[in-house]
CSV table of N, CA, C and O in Angstrom, one decimal:
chain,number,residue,atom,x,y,z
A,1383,UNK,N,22.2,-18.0,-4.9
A,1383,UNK,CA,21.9,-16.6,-4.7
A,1383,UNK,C,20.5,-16.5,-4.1
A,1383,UNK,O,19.6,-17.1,-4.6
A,1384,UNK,N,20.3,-15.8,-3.0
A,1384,UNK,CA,19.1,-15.8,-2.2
A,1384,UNK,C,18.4,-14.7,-2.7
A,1384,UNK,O,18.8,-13.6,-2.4
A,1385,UNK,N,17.3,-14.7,-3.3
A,1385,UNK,CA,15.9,-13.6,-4.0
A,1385,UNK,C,14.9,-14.0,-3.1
A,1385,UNK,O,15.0,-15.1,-2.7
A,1386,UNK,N,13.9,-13.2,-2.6
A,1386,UNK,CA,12.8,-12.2,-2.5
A,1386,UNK,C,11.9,-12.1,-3.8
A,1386,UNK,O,12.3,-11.3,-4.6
A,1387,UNK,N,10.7,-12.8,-4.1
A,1387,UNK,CA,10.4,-11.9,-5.2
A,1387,UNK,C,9.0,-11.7,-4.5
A,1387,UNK,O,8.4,-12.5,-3.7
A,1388,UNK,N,8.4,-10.4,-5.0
A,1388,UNK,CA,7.3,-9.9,-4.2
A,1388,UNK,C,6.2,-10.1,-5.9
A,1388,UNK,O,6.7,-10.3,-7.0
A,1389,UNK,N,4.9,-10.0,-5.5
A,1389,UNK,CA,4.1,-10.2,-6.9
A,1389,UNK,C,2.4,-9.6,-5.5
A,1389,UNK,O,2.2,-9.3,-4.3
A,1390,UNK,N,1.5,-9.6,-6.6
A,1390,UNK,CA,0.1,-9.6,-6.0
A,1390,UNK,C,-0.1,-8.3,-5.9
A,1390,UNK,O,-1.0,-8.2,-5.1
A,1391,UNK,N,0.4,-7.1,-6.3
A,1391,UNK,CA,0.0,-5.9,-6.3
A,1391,UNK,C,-0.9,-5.1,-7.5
A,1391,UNK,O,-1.0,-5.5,-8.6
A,1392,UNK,N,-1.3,-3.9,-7.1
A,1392,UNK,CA,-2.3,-3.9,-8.5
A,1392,UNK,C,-2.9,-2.2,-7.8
A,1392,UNK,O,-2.4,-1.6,-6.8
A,1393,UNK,N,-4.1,-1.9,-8.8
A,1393,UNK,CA,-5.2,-1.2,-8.3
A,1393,UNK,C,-6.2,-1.2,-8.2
A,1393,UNK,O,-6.9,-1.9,-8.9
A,1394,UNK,N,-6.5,-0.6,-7.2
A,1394,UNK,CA,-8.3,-1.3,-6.1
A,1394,UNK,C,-8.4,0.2,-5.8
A,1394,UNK,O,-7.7,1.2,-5.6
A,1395,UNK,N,-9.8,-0.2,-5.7
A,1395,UNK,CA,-10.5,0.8,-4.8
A,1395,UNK,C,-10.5,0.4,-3.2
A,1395,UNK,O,-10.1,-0.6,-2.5
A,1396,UNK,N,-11.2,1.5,-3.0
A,1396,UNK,CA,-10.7,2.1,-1.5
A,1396,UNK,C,-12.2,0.9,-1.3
A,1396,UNK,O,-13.3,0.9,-1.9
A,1397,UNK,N,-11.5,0.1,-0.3
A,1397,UNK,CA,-12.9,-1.0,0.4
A,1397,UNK,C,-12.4,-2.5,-0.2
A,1397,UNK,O,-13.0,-3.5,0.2
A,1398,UNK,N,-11.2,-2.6,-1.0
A,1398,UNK,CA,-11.2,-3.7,-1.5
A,1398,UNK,C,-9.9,-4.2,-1.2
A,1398,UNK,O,-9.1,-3.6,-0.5
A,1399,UNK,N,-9.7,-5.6,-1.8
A,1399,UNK,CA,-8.7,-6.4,-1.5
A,1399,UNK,C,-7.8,-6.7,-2.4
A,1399,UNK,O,-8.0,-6.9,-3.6
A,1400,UNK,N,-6.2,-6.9,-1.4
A,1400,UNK,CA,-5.3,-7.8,-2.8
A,1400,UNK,C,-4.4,-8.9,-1.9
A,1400,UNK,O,-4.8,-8.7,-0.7
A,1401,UNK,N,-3.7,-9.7,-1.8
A,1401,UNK,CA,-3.0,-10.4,-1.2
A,1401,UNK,C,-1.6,-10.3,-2.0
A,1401,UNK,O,-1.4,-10.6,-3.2
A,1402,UNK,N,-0.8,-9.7,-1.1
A,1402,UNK,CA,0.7,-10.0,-1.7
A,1402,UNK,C,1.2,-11.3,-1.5
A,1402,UNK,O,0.7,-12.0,-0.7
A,1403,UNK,N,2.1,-11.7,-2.4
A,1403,UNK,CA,3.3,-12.9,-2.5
A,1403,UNK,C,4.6,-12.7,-2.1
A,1403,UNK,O,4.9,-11.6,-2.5
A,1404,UNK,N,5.4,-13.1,-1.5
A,1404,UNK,CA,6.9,-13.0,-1.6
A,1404,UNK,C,7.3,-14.5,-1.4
A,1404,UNK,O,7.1,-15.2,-0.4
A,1405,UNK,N,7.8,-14.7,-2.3
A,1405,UNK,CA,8.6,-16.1,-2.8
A,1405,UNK,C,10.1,-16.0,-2.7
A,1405,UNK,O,10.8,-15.3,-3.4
A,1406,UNK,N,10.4,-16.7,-1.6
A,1406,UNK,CA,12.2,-17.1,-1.9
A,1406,UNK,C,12.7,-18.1,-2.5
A,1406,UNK,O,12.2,-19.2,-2.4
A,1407,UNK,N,14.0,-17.7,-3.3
A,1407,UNK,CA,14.5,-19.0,-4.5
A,1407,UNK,C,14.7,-19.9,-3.2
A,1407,UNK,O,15.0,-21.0,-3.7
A,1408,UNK,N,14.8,-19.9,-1.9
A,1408,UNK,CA,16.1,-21.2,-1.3
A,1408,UNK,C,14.8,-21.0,-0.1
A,1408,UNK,O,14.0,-20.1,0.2
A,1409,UNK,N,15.2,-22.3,0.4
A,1409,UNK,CA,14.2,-22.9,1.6
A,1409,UNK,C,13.7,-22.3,2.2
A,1409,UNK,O,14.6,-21.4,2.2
A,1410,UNK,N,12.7,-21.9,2.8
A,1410,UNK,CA,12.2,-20.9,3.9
A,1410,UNK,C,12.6,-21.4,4.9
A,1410,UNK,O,12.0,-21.1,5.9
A,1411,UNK,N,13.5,-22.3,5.0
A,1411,UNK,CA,14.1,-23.1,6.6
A,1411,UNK,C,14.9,-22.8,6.6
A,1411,UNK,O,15.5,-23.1,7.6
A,1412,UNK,N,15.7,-22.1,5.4
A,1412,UNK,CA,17.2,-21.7,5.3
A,1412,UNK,C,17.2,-20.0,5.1
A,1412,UNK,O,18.3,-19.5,4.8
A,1413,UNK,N,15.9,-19.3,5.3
A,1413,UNK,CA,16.0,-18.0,5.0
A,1413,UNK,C,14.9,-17.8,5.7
A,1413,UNK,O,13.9,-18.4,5.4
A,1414,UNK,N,14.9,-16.5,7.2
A,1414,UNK,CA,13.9,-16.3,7.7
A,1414,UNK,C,13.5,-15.0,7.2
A,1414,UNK,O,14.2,-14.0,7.5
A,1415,UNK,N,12.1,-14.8,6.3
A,1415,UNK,CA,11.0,-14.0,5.8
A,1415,UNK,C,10.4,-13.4,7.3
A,1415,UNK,O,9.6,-13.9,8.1
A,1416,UNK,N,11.1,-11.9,7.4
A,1416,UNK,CA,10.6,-11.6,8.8
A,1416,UNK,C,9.3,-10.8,8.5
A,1416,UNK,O,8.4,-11.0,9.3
A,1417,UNK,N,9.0,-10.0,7.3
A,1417,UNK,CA,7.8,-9.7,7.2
A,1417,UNK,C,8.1,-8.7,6.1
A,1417,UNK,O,9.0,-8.5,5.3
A,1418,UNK,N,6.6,-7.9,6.3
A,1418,UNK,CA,6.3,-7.0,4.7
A,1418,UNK,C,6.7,-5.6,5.7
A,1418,UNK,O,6.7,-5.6,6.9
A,1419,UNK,N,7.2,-4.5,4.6
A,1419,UNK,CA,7.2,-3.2,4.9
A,1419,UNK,C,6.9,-2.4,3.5
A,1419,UNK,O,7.1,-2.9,2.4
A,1420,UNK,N,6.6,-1.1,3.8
A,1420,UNK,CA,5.9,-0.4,2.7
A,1420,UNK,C,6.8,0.9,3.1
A,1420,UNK,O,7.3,1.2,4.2
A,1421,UNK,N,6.8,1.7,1.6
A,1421,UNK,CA,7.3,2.9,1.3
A,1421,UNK,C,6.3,4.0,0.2
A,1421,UNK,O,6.3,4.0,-1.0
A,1422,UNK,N,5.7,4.5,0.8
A,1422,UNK,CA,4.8,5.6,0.1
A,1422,UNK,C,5.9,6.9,-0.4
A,1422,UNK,O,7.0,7.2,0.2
A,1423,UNK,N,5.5,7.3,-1.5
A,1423,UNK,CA,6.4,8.4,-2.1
A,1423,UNK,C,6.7,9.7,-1.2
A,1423,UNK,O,5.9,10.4,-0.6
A,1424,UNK,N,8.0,9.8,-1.2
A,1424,UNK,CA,8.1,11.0,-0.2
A,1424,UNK,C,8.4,11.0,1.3
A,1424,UNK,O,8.8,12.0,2.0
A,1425,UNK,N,8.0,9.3,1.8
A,1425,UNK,CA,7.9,9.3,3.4
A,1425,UNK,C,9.6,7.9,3.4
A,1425,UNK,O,10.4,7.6,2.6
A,1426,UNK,N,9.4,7.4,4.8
A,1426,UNK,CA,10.5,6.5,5.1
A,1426,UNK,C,9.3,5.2,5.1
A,1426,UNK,O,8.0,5.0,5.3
A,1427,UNK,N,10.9,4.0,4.6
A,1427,UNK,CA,10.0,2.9,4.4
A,1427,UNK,C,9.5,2.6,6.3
A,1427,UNK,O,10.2,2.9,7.3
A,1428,UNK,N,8.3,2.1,6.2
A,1428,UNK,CA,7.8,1.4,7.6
A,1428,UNK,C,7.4,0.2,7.7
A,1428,UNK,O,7.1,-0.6,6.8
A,1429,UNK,N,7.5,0.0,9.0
A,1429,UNK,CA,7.0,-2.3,9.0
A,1429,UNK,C,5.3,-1.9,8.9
A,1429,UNK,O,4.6,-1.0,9.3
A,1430,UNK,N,5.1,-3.0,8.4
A,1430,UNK,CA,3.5,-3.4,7.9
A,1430,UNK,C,3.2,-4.4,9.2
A,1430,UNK,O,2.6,-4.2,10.2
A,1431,UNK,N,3.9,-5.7,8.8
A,1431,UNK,CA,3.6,-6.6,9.1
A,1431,UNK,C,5.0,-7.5,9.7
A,1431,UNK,O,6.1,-7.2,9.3
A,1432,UNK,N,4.8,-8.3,10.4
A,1432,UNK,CA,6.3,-9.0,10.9
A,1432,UNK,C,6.1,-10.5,11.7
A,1432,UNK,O,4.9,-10.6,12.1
A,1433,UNK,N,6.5,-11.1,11.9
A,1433,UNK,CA,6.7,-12.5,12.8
A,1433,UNK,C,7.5,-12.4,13.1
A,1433,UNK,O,8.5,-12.1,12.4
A,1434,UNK,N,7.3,-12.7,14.7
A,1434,UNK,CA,8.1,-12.3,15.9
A,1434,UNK,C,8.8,-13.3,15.9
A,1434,UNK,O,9.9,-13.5,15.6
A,1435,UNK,N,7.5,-14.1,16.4
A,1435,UNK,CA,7.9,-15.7,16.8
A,1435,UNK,C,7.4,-16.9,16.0
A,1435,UNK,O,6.4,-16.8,15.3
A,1436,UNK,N,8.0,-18.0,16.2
A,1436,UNK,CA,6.6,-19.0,15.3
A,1436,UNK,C,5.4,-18.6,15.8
A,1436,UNK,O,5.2,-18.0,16.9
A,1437,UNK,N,4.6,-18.9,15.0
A,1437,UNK,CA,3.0,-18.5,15.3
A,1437,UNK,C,2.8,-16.8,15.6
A,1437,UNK,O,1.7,-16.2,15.4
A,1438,UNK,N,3.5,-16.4,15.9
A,1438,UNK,CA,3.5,-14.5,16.8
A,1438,UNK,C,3.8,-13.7,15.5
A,1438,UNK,O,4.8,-13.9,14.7
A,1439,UNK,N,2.8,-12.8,15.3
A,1439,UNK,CA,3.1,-12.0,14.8
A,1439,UNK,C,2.4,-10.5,15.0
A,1439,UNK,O,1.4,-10.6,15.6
A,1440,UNK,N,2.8,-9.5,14.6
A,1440,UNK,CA,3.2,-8.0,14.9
A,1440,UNK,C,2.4,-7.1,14.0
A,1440,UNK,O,2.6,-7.6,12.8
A,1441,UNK,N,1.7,-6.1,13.9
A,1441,UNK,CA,1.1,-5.3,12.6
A,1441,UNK,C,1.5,-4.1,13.6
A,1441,UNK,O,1.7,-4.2,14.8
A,1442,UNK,N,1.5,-3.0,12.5
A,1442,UNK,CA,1.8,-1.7,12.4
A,1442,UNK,C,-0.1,-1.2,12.7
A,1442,UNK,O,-1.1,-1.8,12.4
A,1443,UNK,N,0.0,0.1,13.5
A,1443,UNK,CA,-1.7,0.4,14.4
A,1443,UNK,C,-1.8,0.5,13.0
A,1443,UNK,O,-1.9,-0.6,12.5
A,1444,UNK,N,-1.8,1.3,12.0
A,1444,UNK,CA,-2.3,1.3,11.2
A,1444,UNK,C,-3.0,0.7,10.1
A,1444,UNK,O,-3.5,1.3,9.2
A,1445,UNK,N,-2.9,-0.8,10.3
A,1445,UNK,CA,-3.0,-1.8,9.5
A,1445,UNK,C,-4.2,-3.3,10.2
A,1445,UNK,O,-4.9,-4.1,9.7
A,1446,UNK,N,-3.9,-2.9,11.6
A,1446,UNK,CA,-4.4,-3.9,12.6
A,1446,UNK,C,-5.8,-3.9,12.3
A,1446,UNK,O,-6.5,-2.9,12.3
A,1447,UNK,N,-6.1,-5.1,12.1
A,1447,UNK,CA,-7.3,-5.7,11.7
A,1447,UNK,C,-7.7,-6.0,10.4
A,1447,UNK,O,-8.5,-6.9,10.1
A,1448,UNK,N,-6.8,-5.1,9.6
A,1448,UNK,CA,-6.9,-5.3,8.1
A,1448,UNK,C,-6.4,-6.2,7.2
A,1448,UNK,O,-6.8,-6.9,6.2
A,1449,UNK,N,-5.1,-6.0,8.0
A,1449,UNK,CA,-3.9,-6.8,6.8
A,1449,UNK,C,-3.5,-8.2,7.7
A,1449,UNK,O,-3.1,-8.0,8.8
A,1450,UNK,N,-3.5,-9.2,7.4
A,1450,UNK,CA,-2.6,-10.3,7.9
A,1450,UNK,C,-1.6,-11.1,7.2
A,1450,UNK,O,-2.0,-11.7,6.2
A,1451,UNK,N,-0.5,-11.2,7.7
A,1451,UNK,CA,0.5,-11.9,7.5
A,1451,UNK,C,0.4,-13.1,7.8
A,1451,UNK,O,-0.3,-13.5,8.8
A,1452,UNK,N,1.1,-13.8,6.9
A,1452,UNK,CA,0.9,-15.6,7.0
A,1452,UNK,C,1.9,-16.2,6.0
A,1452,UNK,O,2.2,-15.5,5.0
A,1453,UNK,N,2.6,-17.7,6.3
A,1453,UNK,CA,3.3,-18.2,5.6
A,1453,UNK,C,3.1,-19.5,5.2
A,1453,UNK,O,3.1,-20.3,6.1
A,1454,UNK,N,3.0,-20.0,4.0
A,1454,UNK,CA,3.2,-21.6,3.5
A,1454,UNK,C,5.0,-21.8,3.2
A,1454,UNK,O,5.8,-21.3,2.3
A,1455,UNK,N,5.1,-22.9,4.3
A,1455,UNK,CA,6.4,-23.6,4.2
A,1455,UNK,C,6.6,-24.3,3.0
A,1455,UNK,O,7.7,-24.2,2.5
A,1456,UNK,N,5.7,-25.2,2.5
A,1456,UNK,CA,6.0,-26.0,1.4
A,1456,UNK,C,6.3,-24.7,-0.1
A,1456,UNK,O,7.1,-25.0,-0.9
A,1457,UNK,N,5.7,-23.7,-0.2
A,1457,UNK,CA,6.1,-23.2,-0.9
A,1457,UNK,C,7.0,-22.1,-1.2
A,1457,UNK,O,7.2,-21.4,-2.2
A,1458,UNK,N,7.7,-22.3,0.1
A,1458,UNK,CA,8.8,-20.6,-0.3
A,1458,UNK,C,8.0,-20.0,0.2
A,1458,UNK,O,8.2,-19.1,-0.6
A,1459,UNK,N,7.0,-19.5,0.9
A,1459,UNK,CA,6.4,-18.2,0.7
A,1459,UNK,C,5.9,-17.4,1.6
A,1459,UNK,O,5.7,-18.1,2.6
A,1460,UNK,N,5.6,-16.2,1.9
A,1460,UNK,CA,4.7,-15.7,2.8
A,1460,UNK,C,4.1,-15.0,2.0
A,1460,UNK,O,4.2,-14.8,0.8
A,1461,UNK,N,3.1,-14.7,2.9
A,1461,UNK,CA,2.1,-13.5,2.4
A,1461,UNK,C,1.7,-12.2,3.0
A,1461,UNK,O,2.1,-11.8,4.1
A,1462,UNK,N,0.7,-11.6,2.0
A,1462,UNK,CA,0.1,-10.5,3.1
A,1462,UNK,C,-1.2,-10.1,2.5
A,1462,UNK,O,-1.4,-9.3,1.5
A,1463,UNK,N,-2.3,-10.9,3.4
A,1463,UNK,CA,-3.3,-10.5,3.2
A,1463,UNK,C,-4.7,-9.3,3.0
A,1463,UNK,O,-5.7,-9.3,3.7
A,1464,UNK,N,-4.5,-8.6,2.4
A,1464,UNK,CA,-5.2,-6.6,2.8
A,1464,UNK,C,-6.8,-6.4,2.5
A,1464,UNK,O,-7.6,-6.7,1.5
A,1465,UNK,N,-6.8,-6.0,3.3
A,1465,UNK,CA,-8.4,-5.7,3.3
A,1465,UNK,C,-9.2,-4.5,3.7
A,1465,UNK,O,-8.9,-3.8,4.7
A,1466,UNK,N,-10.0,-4.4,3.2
A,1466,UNK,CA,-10.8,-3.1,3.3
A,1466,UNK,C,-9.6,-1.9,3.3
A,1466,UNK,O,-9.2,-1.2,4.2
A,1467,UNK,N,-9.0,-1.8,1.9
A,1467,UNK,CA,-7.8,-0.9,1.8
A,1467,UNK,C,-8.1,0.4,1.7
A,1467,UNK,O,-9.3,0.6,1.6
A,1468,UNK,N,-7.3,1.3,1.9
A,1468,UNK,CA,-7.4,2.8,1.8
A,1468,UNK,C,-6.5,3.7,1.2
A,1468,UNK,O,-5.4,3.3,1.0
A,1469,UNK,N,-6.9,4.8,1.0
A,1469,UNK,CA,-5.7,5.3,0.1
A,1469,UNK,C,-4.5,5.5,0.7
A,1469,UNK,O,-3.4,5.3,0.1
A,1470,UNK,N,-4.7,5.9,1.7
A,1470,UNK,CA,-3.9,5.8,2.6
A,1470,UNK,C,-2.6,4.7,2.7
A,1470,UNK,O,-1.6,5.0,3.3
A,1471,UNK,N,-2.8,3.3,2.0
A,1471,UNK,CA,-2.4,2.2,1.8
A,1471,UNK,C,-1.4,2.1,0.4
A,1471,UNK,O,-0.5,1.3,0.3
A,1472,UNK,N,-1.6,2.8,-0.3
A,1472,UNK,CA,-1.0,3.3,-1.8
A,1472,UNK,C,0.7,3.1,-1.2
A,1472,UNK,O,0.9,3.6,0.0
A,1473,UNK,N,1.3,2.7,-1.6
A,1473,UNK,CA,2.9,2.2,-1.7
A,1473,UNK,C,3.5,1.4,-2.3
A,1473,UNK,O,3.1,0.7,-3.2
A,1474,UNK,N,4.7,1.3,-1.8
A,1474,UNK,CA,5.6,0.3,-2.6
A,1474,UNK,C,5.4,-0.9,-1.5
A,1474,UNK,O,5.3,-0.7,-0.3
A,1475,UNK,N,5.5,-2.2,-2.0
A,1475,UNK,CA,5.6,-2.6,-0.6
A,1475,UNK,C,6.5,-3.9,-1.0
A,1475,UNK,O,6.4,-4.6,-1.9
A,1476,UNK,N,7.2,-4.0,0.1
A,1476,UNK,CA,8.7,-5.3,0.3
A,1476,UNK,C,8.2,-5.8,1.3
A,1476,UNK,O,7.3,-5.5,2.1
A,1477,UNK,N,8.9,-7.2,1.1
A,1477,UNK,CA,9.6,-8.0,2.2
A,1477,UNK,C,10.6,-8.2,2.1
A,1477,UNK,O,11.3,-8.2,1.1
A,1478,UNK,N,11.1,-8.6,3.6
A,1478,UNK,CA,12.1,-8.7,4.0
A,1478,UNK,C,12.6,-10.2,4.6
A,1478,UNK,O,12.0,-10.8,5.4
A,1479,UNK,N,14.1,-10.7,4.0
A,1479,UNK,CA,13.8,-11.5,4.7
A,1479,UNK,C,16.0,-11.7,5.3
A,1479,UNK,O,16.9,-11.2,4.8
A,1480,UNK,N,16.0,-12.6,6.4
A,1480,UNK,CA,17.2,-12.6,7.3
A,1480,UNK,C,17.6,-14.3,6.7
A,1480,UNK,O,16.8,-15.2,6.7
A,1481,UNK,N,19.5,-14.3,6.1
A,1481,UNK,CA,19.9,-15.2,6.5
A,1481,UNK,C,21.3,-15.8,6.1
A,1481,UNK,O,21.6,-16.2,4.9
A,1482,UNK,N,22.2,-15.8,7.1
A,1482,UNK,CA,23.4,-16.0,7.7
A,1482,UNK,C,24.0,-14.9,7.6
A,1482,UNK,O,25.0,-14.7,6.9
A,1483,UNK,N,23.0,-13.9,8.7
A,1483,UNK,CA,23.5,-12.5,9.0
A,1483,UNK,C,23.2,-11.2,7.9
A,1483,UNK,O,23.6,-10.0,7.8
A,1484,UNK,N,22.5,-11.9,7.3
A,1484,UNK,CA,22.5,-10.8,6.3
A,1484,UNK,C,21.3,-10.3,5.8
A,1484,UNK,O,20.6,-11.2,5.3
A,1485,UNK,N,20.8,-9.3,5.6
A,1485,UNK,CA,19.0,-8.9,5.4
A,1485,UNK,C,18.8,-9.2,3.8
A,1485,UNK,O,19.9,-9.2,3.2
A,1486,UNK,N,18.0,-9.3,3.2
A,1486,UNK,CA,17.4,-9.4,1.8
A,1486,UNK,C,16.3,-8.5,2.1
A,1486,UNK,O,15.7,-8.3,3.2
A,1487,UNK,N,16.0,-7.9,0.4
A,1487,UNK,CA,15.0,-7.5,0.0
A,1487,UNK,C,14.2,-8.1,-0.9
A,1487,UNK,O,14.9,-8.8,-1.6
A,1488,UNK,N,13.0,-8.1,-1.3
A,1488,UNK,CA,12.7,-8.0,-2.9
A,1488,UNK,C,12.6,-6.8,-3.8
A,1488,UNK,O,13.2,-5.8,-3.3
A,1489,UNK,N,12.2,-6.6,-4.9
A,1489,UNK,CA,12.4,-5.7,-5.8
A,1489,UNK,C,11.1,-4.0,-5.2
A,1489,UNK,O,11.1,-2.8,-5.3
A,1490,UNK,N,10.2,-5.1,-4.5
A,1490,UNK,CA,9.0,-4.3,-4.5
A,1490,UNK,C,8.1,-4.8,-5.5
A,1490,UNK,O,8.3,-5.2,-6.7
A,1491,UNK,N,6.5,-4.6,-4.7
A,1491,UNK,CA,5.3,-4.3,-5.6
A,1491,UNK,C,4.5,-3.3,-5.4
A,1491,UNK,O,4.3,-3.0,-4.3
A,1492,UNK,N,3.9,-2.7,-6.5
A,1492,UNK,CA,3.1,-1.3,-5.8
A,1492,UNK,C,1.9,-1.8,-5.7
A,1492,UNK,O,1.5,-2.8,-6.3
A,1493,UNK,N,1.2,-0.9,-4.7
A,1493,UNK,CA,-0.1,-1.2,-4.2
A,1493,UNK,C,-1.1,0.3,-4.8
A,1493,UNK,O,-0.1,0.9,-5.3
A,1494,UNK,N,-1.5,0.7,-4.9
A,1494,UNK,CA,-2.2,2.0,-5.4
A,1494,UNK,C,-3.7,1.8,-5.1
A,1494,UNK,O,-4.3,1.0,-5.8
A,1495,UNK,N,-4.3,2.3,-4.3
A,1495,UNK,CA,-5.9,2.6,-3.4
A,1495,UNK,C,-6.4,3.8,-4.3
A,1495,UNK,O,-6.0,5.0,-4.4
A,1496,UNK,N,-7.1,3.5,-4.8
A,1496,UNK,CA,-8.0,4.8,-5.4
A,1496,UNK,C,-9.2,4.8,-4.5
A,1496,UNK,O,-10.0,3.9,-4.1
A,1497,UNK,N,-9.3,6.4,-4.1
A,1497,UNK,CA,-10.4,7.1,-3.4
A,1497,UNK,C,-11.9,7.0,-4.7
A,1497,UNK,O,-13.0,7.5,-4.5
């Protein structure tokens, strides 16, 4: 059974940092982790972060320069690195990941920016 599990969320003030986790139970060579997306209360979930290509990857204007996406093969994992956060940033936030046709999620972790 292919899981997603997201972790590294918390509360921070507005200027500070957190790095999410998403860990898959099964190979990351056998499950492509296309990236993070977030869901704020009330709005539609949106992409954060994504890899296009090996090495290529994609941020939302919103996020560019702040947040980076990045992955360790040996461990299952990607990430998503955030910085200088805002309230603005406050959500749920997933990854997603593709494989043999089929999308996964994780559960979610919330993120909460205090002004």
């Amino acid at each position: 059974q292919v899981q997603l599990v997201e972790s590294g969320g918390g509360l921070v003030q507005a200027g500070g940092s957190l790095r999410l986790s998403c860990a898959a139970s099964i190979s990351i060579f056998s499950i492509n982790i296309e990236g993070w997306y977030r869901q704020a209360p009330g709005k539609q979930r949106e992409l954060v972060a994504i890899f296009i290509t090996s090495g290529t990857t994609n941020y939302a204007d919103s996020v560019k320069g702040r947040f980076t996406i990045s992955r360790d093969n040996a461990k299952n994992t990607v990430y998503l690195q955030m910085n200088s956060l805002k309230p603005e940033d406050t959500a749920v936030y997933y990854c997603k990941g593709r494989s043999l046709r089929t999308d996964y999620w994780g559960q979610g972790t919330q993120v909460t920016v205090s002004s």
